[in-house]
Amino acid sequence: MVLVLALGDLHIPHRAADLPPKFKSMLVPGKIQHIICTGNLCIKEVQDYLKSLCPDLHITRGEYDEETRCLETKTLTIGQFKLGLCHGHQVIPWGDLDSLAMLQRQLDVDILVTGHTHQFTAYKHEGGVVINPGSATGAYSSITYDVNPSFVLMDIDGLRVVVYVYELIDGEVKVDKIDFKKTTATTHSAH
Amino acid sequence: MIADGVEDEEKWLAAGIAGLQQNAFYMHRALDSNNLRDALKYSAQMLSELRTSRLSPHKYYELYMRAFDELRKLEMFFKEETRRGCSIIDLYELVQHAGNILPRLYLLCTVGSVYIKSKEAPAKDVLKDLVEMCRGIQNPVRGLFLRSYLAQVSRDKLPDIGSEYEGDADTVVDAVEFVLQNFTEMNKLWVRMQQQGPAREKEKREKERSELRDLVGKNLHVLSQIEGVDLDMYKDTVLPRILEQVVNCKDELAQYYLMDCIIQVFPDEYHLQTLDVLLGAFPQLQPTVDIKTVLSRLMERLSNYAASSADVLPEFLQVEAFLKLNNAIGKVIEAQPDMPILGVITLYSSLLTFTLHVHPDRLDYADQVLGACVRKLSGKGKLEDNKATKQIVALLSAPLEKYNDIVTALKLSNYPRVMEYLDSETNKVMATVIIQSIMKNKTHISTADRVEALFELIKGLIKDLDGTLDDEVDEDDFKEEQNSVSRLIQMLYNDDPEEMFKIICTVRKHILAGGPKRLSFTVPPLVFSSLKLVRQLQGREENPFGEEESTTPKKIFQLLNQTVETLSNVPAPELALQLYLQCAEAANDCDLEPVAYEFFTQAYILYEEEISDSRAQVTAIHLIIGTLQRMHVFGVENRDTLTHKATGYSAKLLKKPDQCRAVYACSHLFWVDDQDNVKDGERVLLCLKRALRIANAAQQMSNAARGSTGSVTLFVEILNKYLYFFEKGNPQITVAAIQSLLELITTEMQSDSSTPDPAADAFFASTLRYIEFQKQKGGAVGEKYEPIKV
């Protein structure tokens, strides 16, 4: 069982002061094996904080990020799954599933994680899963109204991944989960 | 020489101990054979060692302790003797035959102890006799130890309430009288030590006196333990007598120690009830006594007492503690005009802590204290003393911690005035403390007035105060400071739009004075606060009967325009462009076409004139296209102009792949799902074809420059876009077009001159899989995809 935390669009300090305290108390160091972050943290302090939760931290660049040397896209393999990471402002139209699916095909990944819209979504389609963990701080977005703070925790176990989404609604943390199964194991050979 | 002196002392001590032990040995032999006479003879000889003048108090103590142990055994023997029939009165008389007075008195005290225990005489008579006889020793060190011995052996034999020694004639009054007398005499001896010896050894004497102070203080401790000493007795007898001695002895060391001792040893309720008397003593002390420390400790004790339970608070009010302390401090400061500023601040700091604990609701008291501080600080200019500045920070932090609410602290009118006296470094430190307090307590500052007051307080962070040099500031520290200001802006909030707008204007006024370095930190949070307000107003109906002055989105957009403009001073064109686009989207949601167009214009101007870095251009283009794609407010003309420009920029990006991608992204500008009038199939196809041409050109360039045609990735991307629009029902995208693109890619991949690229291969493979999958879907989609051959 491998736990992967997916979050992003915190926009600290431009649009939010800090993570909600209820989230902060849930995110304890040592419990999570990987963190993937879609971008727009925006400052180093936040990066340091995430690193303290888990040293294996992957970030892609959001347009407001202070750190400009991050990559635009990233891929990594965790267990049987290939994951792709991208902030999402590069994929137009923003939030459009078909365009995101194209990116997924291009990166050749089972799970694509993007952000930018501050809206949690999890789409399943023939190629795999597209997840948007939303904004962990509930930051203002021109695209989404009434953003609830949210993040995603993925539990990868063999060919199965359970996606837990944590949303802060009216002061309470609500959890939902979605199951995905891969049909075939990842092959590593080139075509 | 000192080294010699110490060596000598060691020798004498060793000799003294040897003598003592030898006589003790003989004394024991006598005790074992019940030989009273010999026991007395050898014990007197043993005690003679204590007659020495050669030892420092520290060493004398060692000798004394050994004697003390031996005397315990002697006392037990005396007790046995009385049981065997020897008369205690006789014994009492017998020991007075010892030759020298010091051994005589030690023996007398020892017998006296047994005498009291036997109850053959009232305790008070024996005690009185002993305490007076001890006057025979006027040498300070010897006298102090002797009386200390007396205190020790009499401790458990005082006629206290409920003790076995209490009787009709013996009361607690006598016990108190005894201890007070012993104390008085001991203090006199102790003070006399100061006069002994040559003037140049003053320091040494003071050190020696320090070593002995607990002997004197012990008496006060004993007094505090006497059950019968209740508040009345303390007020009427004990305290006045002690204070009399303290004041009259006119000795700096004694006064300081004893005042502190009184405060530490007696209960806090007593202090409260005798506050007048206690405080009244301070002005009578020697001018060199460190009164401020003692006063501070008194206030500290009382503060803790107040904090311990709410029940005691009424008592404080009843005795008007605050008033008395305030006056006392005022008098002390007046009496010592040369008191260093650190002392003054320490006093007021303790008083403030006291006030916060005892009168948490009396903001006026707290303000008074701060006001007194300001008056004392005025005329001195900015503080240079590090310790004093630290103390001021502690002074100012106390209300923050107590109230957990900056708003309350803001009501203290003297608070900002105290801050005026801090140098800029400390000002910043204090400002940071204030911000941290707000963040920790999640306080929302909700009126423009309070925001104004707050920003006045933290102005050290908001702008360069006079006298600061830019170079001095560490870059990382600066970033941290400004980020905290940024976060702070998130906490300034009010549900009421009018008030919120006022808050925004206030904040804006302050941050614009911050200079170019700060703007890129402070402008974004202000912009987003404003956009949130716009969204809030959006939800409401525009009130046609509303006042001219009321806040409207239009007004906010005007303000935003002017605010984002200031970033050109930094300069920060990329940030400004992003913010303009955010504003454009917000204007779009408000259906304000001219406003949205203006924002786009500003963004485009920045792109053309200020953004020259390739990578920055790519990001900017993506944002422009992404934003424009979502606009529904533009009429045809405006939309066309903006779209035309955007496609133009895309085609002029430096690197061919970037060009290609930007151009095919532009295709989405002509096809928006939820806007039926924006579904121009032809223009979409034109974009895609243009993208293809660029991809081709890229291949050719690659061939020319490197000998191989490079990767087919771009073609696969464009293919995917063809499929996208094909699915959406763009009639211009035909099966044939798709088919030929498929063949093109396949050919390219198989060609000799192509660079093998596993990623591109995988991409193509998954695209083909997608096509297959769509075919399998059946229904309308399946039918569409059916003709495509892979």
CSV table of N, CA and C in Angstrom, one decimal, chain B residues 126-240:
chain,number,residue,atom,x,y,z
B,126,VAL,N,12.5,30.8,79.1
B,126,VAL,CA,13.8,30.3,78.7
B,126,VAL,C,14.2,31.0,77.4
B,127,LEU,N,13.3,31.1,76.4
B,127,LEU,CA,13.7,31.7,75.2
B,127,LEU,C,14.1,33.1,75.4
B,128,LYS,N,13.4,33.8,76.2
B,128,LYS,CA,13.8,35.2,76.5
B,128,LYS,C,15.2,35.3,77.1
B,129,ASP,N,15.4,34.5,78.0
B,129,ASP,CA,16.7,34.4,78.7
B,129,ASP,C,17.8,34.2,77.6
B,130,LEU,N,17.6,33.2,76.8
B,130,LEU,CA,18.7,32.8,75.8
B,130,LEU,C,18.9,34.0,74.8
B,131,VAL,N,17.8,34.5,74.3
B,131,VAL,CA,18.0,35.5,73.2
B,131,VAL,C,18.7,36.7,73.8
B,132,GLU,N,18.5,37.0,75.1
B,132,GLU,CA,19.2,38.2,75.6
B,132,GLU,C,20.7,37.9,76.0
B,133,MET,N,20.9,36.6,76.5
B,133,MET,CA,22.3,36.3,76.8
B,133,MET,C,23.2,36.3,75.6
B,134,CYS,N,22.6,36.0,74.5
B,134,CYS,CA,23.4,35.9,73.3
B,134,CYS,C,24.0,37.3,72.9
B,135,ARG,N,23.5,38.3,73.5
B,135,ARG,CA,24.1,39.6,73.3
B,135,ARG,C,25.5,39.7,73.7
B,136,GLY,N,25.9,38.7,74.5
B,136,GLY,CA,27.3,38.7,74.9
B,136,GLY,C,28.3,38.6,73.8
B,137,ILE,N,27.9,38.1,72.7
B,137,ILE,CA,28.8,37.9,71.5
B,137,ILE,C,28.4,39.1,70.5
B,138,GLN,N,29.4,39.9,70.4
B,138,GLN,CA,29.2,41.1,69.5
B,138,GLN,C,29.9,41.0,68.2
B,139,ASN,N,30.8,39.9,68.1
B,139,ASN,CA,31.5,39.7,66.8
B,139,ASN,C,30.5,39.2,65.8
B,140,PRO,N,30.4,39.9,64.6
B,140,PRO,CA,29.4,39.5,63.7
B,140,PRO,C,29.3,38.0,63.3
B,141,VAL,N,30.4,37.5,62.8
B,141,VAL,CA,30.4,36.1,62.3
B,141,VAL,C,30.0,35.1,63.4
B,142,ARG,N,30.7,35.3,64.5
B,142,ARG,CA,30.4,34.3,65.6
B,142,ARG,C,29.0,34.5,66.2
B,143,GLY,N,28.6,35.8,66.3
B,143,GLY,CA,27.3,36.1,66.8
B,143,GLY,C,26.2,35.5,65.9
B,144,LEU,N,26.4,35.7,64.5
B,144,LEU,CA,25.4,35.2,63.6
B,144,LEU,C,25.2,33.7,63.7
B,145,PHE,N,26.4,33.0,63.8
B,145,PHE,CA,26.2,31.6,63.8
B,145,PHE,C,25.6,31.1,65.2
B,146,LEU,N,26.0,31.8,66.2
B,146,LEU,CA,25.4,31.4,67.5
B,146,LEU,C,23.9,31.6,67.5
B,147,ARG,N,23.5,32.7,67.1
B,147,ARG,CA,22.1,33.0,67.1
B,147,ARG,C,21.3,32.1,66.1
B,148,SER,N,22.1,31.7,65.0
B,148,SER,CA,21.5,30.8,64.1
B,148,SER,C,21.3,29.4,64.8
B,149,TYR,N,22.2,29.1,65.6
B,149,TYR,CA,22.1,27.8,66.4
B,149,TYR,C,20.9,27.9,67.3
B,150,LEU,N,20.7,29.0,67.9
B,150,LEU,CA,19.6,29.2,68.8
B,150,LEU,C,18.3,29.1,68.1
B,151,ALA,N,18.3,29.7,66.9
B,151,ALA,CA,17.1,29.6,66.1
B,151,ALA,C,16.8,28.2,65.7
B,152,GLN,N,17.8,27.5,65.4
B,152,GLN,CA,17.6,26.1,64.9
B,152,GLN,C,17.1,25.2,66.0
B,153,VAL,N,17.7,25.3,67.3
B,153,VAL,CA,17.2,24.4,68.3
B,153,VAL,C,15.9,24.8,68.8
B,154,SER,N,15.5,26.1,68.7
B,154,SER,CA,14.3,26.5,69.3
B,154,SER,C,13.1,26.4,68.3
B,155,ARG,N,13.4,26.1,67.1
B,155,ARG,CA,12.4,26.1,66.0
B,155,ARG,C,11.1,25.3,66.4
B,156,ASP,N,11.3,24.1,66.9
B,156,ASP,CA,10.2,23.2,67.1
B,156,ASP,C,9.6,23.4,68.5
B,157,LYS,N,10.1,24.4,69.2
B,157,LYS,CA,9.7,24.6,70.6
B,157,LYS,C,9.0,25.9,70.9
B,158,LEU,N,8.6,26.5,69.8
B,158,LEU,CA,8.0,27.8,69.9
B,158,LEU,C,6.5,27.6,70.4
B,159,PRO,N,6.0,28.5,71.3
B,159,PRO,CA,4.6,28.3,71.8
B,159,PRO,C,3.6,28.8,70.8
B,160,ASP,N,3.6,28.1,69.7
B,160,ASP,CA,2.6,28.5,68.6
B,160,ASP,C,1.3,28.0,69.0
B,161,ILE,N,0.3,28.4,68.3
B,161,ILE,CA,-1.1,28.0,68.5
B,161,ILE,C,-1.1,26.5,68.2
B,162,GLY,N,-1.7,25.7,69.1
B,162,GLY,CA,-1.8,24.3,68.8
B,162,GLY,C,-0.5,23.5,69.2
B,163,SER,N,0.5,24.2,69.6
B,163,SER,CA,1.7,23.4,69.9
B,163,SER,C,1.6,23.0,71.4
B,164,GLU,N,2.4,22.1,71.8
B,164,GLU,CA,2.4,21.6,73.1
B,164,GLU,C,3.0,22.6,74.1
B,165,TYR,N,3.6,23.5,73.6
B,165,TYR,CA,4.3,24.5,74.5
B,165,TYR,C,3.4,25.7,74.7
B,166,GLU,N,2.2,25.6,74.1
B,166,GLU,CA,1.3,26.8,74.4
B,166,GLU,C,0.7,26.7,75.7
B,167,GLY,N,0.6,27.8,76.4
B,167,GLY,CA,-0.1,27.7,77.7
B,167,GLY,C,-0.7,29.0,78.0
B,168,ASP,N,-1.1,29.2,79.3
B,168,ASP,CA,-1.8,30.5,79.6
B,168,ASP,C,-0.8,31.6,79.5
B,169,ALA,N,0.4,31.3,80.0
B,169,ALA,CA,1.4,32.3,80.0
B,169,ALA,C,2.2,32.4,78.7
B,170,ASP,N,2.2,31.3,78.0
B,170,ASP,CA,2.9,31.2,76.7
B,170,ASP,C,2.0,31.3,75.6
B,171,THR,N,2.1,32.3,74.8
B,171,THR,CA,1.3,32.4,73.6
B,171,THR,C,2.1,32.7,72.4
B,172,VAL,N,1.4,32.7,71.3
B,172,VAL,CA,2.1,32.9,70.0
B,172,VAL,C,2.8,34.3,70.0
B,173,VAL,N,2.2,35.2,70.8
B,173,VAL,CA,2.8,36.5,70.9
B,173,VAL,C,4.2,36.4,71.3
B,174,ASP,N,4.4,35.6,72.3
B,174,ASP,CA,5.8,35.4,72.9
B,174,ASP,C,6.7,34.8,71.8
B,175,ALA,N,6.1,33.8,71.1
B,175,ALA,CA,6.9,33.2,70.1
B,175,ALA,C,7.4,34.2,69.0
B,176,VAL,N,6.5,35.0,68.6
B,176,VAL,CA,6.8,36.0,67.6
B,176,VAL,C,7.8,37.0,68.2
B,177,GLU,N,7.6,37.4,69.4
B,177,GLU,CA,8.5,38.3,70.1
B,177,GLU,C,10.0,37.8,70.1
B,178,PHE,N,10.1,36.5,70.4
B,178,PHE,CA,11.4,35.9,70.4
B,178,PHE,C,12.0,35.9,69.1
B,179,VAL,N,11.3,35.5,68.1
B,179,VAL,CA,11.9,35.4,66.7
B,179,VAL,C,12.3,36.8,66.3
B,180,LEU,N,11.4,37.8,66.5
B,180,LEU,CA,11.7,39.2,66.1
B,180,LEU,C,12.9,39.7,66.7
B,181,GLN,N,13.1,39.4,68.0
B,181,GLN,CA,14.3,39.9,68.7
B,181,GLN,C,15.5,39.3,68.1
B,182,ASN,N,15.5,37.9,67.9
B,182,ASN,CA,16.6,37.3,67.4
B,182,ASN,C,17.0,37.9,66.0
B,183,PHE,N,15.9,38.1,65.2
B,183,PHE,CA,16.1,38.6,63.9
B,183,PHE,C,16.8,40.0,64.0
B,184,THR,N,16.2,40.9,64.8
B,184,THR,CA,16.7,42.2,64.9
B,184,THR,C,18.2,42.2,65.3
B,185,GLU,N,18.6,41.4,66.3
B,185,GLU,CA,20.0,41.3,66.7
B,185,GLU,C,20.9,40.8,65.6
B,186,MET,N,20.3,39.8,64.9
B,186,MET,CA,21.1,39.2,63.8
B,186,MET,C,21.4,40.2,62.7
B,187,ASN,N,20.4,41.0,62.4
B,187,ASN,CA,20.5,41.9,61.4
B,187,ASN,C,21.5,43.0,61.8
B,188,LYS,N,21.5,43.4,63.0
B,188,LYS,CA,22.5,44.4,63.5
B,188,LYS,C,23.9,43.9,63.3
B,189,LEU,N,24.1,42.6,63.7
B,189,LEU,CA,25.4,42.0,63.6
B,189,LEU,C,25.8,42.0,62.1
B,190,TRP,N,24.9,41.6,61.3
B,190,TRP,CA,25.2,41.4,59.9
B,190,TRP,C,25.6,42.8,59.3
B,191,VAL,N,24.8,43.8,59.6
B,191,VAL,CA,25.1,45.1,59.1
B,191,VAL,C,26.5,45.6,59.6
B,192,ARG,N,26.8,45.3,60.8
B,192,ARG,CA,28.1,45.7,61.4
B,192,ARG,C,29.2,45.2,60.6
B,193,MET,N,29.1,44.1,60.0
B,193,MET,CA,30.2,43.5,59.2
B,193,MET,C,30.7,44.4,58.2
B,194,GLN,N,29.8,45.3,57.7
B,194,GLN,CA,30.1,46.2,56.6
B,194,GLN,C,31.2,47.2,57.0
B,195,GLN,N,31.1,47.5,58.3
B,195,GLN,CA,32.1,48.5,58.8
B,195,GLN,C,33.4,48.0,59.1
B,196,GLN,N,33.5,46.6,59.3
B,196,GLN,CA,34.8,46.1,59.7
B,196,GLN,C,35.8,46.1,58.6
B,197,GLY,N,37.1,46.2,59.0
B,197,GLY,CA,38.1,46.0,58.0
B,197,GLY,C,38.4,47.3,57.2
B,198,PRO,N,39.5,47.2,56.4
B,198,PRO,CA,39.9,48.4,55.7
B,198,PRO,C,39.0,48.6,54.5
B,199,ALA,N,38.9,49.9,54.1
B,199,ALA,CA,38.0,50.3,53.0
B,199,ALA,C,38.3,49.5,51.7
B,200,ARG,N,39.5,49.2,51.4
B,200,ARG,CA,39.8,48.6,50.1
B,200,ARG,C,39.3,47.2,50.0
B,201,GLU,N,38.9,46.6,51.2
B,201,GLU,CA,38.4,45.2,51.1
B,201,GLU,C,36.9,45.2,51.1
B,202,LYS,N,36.3,46.3,50.7
B,202,LYS,CA,34.8,46.4,50.7
B,202,LYS,C,34.1,45.3,49.9
B,203,GLU,N,34.7,45.0,48.7
B,203,GLU,CA,34.1,44.0,47.9
B,203,GLU,C,34.1,42.7,48.6
B,204,LYS,N,35.3,42.4,49.2
B,204,LYS,CA,35.4,41.1,49.8
B,204,LYS,C,34.4,40.9,50.9
B,205,ARG,N,34.2,42.0,51.7
B,205,ARG,CA,33.3,42.0,52.8
B,205,ARG,C,31.9,41.7,52.3
B,206,GLU,N,31.5,42.4,51.2
B,206,GLU,CA,30.2,42.3,50.7
B,206,GLU,C,29.9,40.9,50.2
B,207,LYS,N,31.0,40.3,49.7
B,207,LYS,CA,30.8,38.9,49.3
B,207,LYS,C,30.6,38.0,50.5
B,208,GLU,N,31.4,38.2,51.5
B,208,GLU,CA,31.2,37.4,52.7
B,208,GLU,C,29.8,37.6,53.3
B,209,ARG,N,29.4,38.9,53.3
B,209,ARG,CA,28.1,39.2,53.9
B,209,ARG,C,27.0,38.4,53.1
B,210,SER,N,27.2,38.4,51.8
B,210,SER,CA,26.2,37.7,51.0
B,210,SER,C,26.1,36.2,51.4
B,211,GLU,N,27.2,35.6,51.7
B,211,GLU,CA,27.2,34.2,52.1
B,211,GLU,C,26.4,34.0,53.3
B,212,LEU,N,26.3,35.0,54.2
B,212,LEU,CA,25.6,34.8,55.5
B,212,LEU,C,24.1,35.3,55.4
B,213,ARG,N,23.7,35.8,54.3
B,213,ARG,CA,22.4,36.4,54.4
B,213,ARG,C,21.3,35.5,54.7
B,214,ASP,N,21.4,34.2,54.3
B,214,ASP,CA,20.3,33.3,54.6
B,214,ASP,C,20.1,33.0,56.0
B,215,LEU,N,21.2,33.2,56.8
B,215,LEU,CA,21.1,33.0,58.3
B,215,LEU,C,20.1,34.1,58.8
B,216,VAL,N,20.2,35.3,58.3
B,216,VAL,CA,19.3,36.3,58.8
B,216,VAL,C,17.9,36.1,58.2
B,217,GLY,N,17.8,35.8,56.9
B,217,GLY,CA,16.5,35.6,56.3
B,217,GLY,C,15.7,34.5,56.9
B,218,LYS,N,16.4,33.5,57.4
B,218,LYS,CA,15.7,32.3,58.0
B,218,LYS,C,14.7,32.7,59.0
B,219,ASN,N,15.0,33.8,59.8
B,219,ASN,CA,14.1,34.2,60.8
B,219,ASN,C,12.7,34.6,60.2
B,220,LEU,N,12.8,35.3,59.1
B,220,LEU,CA,11.6,35.7,58.5
B,220,LEU,C,10.8,34.5,58.0
B,221,HIS,N,11.5,33.5,57.5
B,221,HIS,CA,10.9,32.3,57.1
B,221,HIS,C,10.2,31.6,58.2
B,222,VAL,N,10.8,31.6,59.4
B,222,VAL,CA,10.2,31.0,60.6
B,222,VAL,C,9.0,31.7,60.9
B,223,LEU,N,9.0,33.1,60.9
B,223,LEU,CA,7.8,33.9,61.2
B,223,LEU,C,6.7,33.5,60.3
B,224,SER,N,7.0,33.3,59.0
B,224,SER,CA,5.9,33.0,58.1
B,224,SER,C,5.3,31.6,58.4
B,225,GLN,N,6.1,30.8,59.0
B,225,GLN,CA,5.6,29.4,59.3
B,225,GLN,C,4.7,29.3,60.5
B,226,ILE,N,4.9,30.3,61.4
B,226,ILE,CA,4.1,30.3,62.7
B,226,ILE,C,2.6,30.3,62.4
B,227,GLU,N,1.9,29.3,62.8
B,227,GLU,CA,0.5,29.2,62.5
B,227,GLU,C,-0.3,30.4,63.1
B,228,GLY,N,0.2,30.8,64.3
B,228,GLY,CA,-0.6,31.9,65.0
B,228,GLY,C,-0.4,33.2,64.3
B,229,VAL,N,0.5,33.4,63.4
B,229,VAL,CA,0.6,34.7,62.8
B,229,VAL,C,-0.4,34.8,61.7
B,230,ASP,N,-1.6,35.4,62.0
B,230,ASP,CA,-2.6,35.6,61.0
B,230,ASP,C,-2.4,37.0,60.4
B,231,LEU,N,-3.4,37.4,59.6
B,231,LEU,CA,-3.2,38.7,58.9
B,231,LEU,C,-3.1,39.8,59.9
B,232,ASP,N,-3.9,39.8,60.9
B,232,ASP,CA,-3.9,40.9,61.9
B,232,ASP,C,-2.6,41.0,62.6
B,233,MET,N,-2.1,39.9,63.0
B,233,MET,CA,-0.8,39.9,63.8
B,233,MET,C,0.3,40.4,62.8
B,234,TYR,N,0.2,39.9,61.6
B,234,TYR,CA,1.2,40.3,60.6
B,234,TYR,C,1.1,41.9,60.4
B,235,LYS,N,-0.1,42.3,60.2
B,235,LYS,CA,-0.3,43.8,60.0
B,235,LYS,C,0.1,44.6,61.2
B,236,ASP,N,-0.2,44.1,62.4
B,236,ASP,CA,0.0,45.0,63.6
B,236,ASP,C,1.4,44.9,64.1
B,237,THR,N,1.9,43.7,64.1
B,237,THR,CA,3.2,43.5,64.8
B,237,THR,C,4.3,43.1,63.9
B,238,VAL,N,4.1,42.0,63.2
B,238,VAL,CA,5.3,41.5,62.5
B,238,VAL,C,5.8,42.4,61.4
B,239,LEU,N,5.0,42.8,60.5
B,239,LEU,CA,5.5,43.7,59.4
B,239,LEU,C,6.1,45.0,59.9
B,240,PRO,N,5.4,45.7,60.8
B,240,PRO,CA,6.0,47.0,61.2
B,240,PRO,C,7.3,46.8,61.9
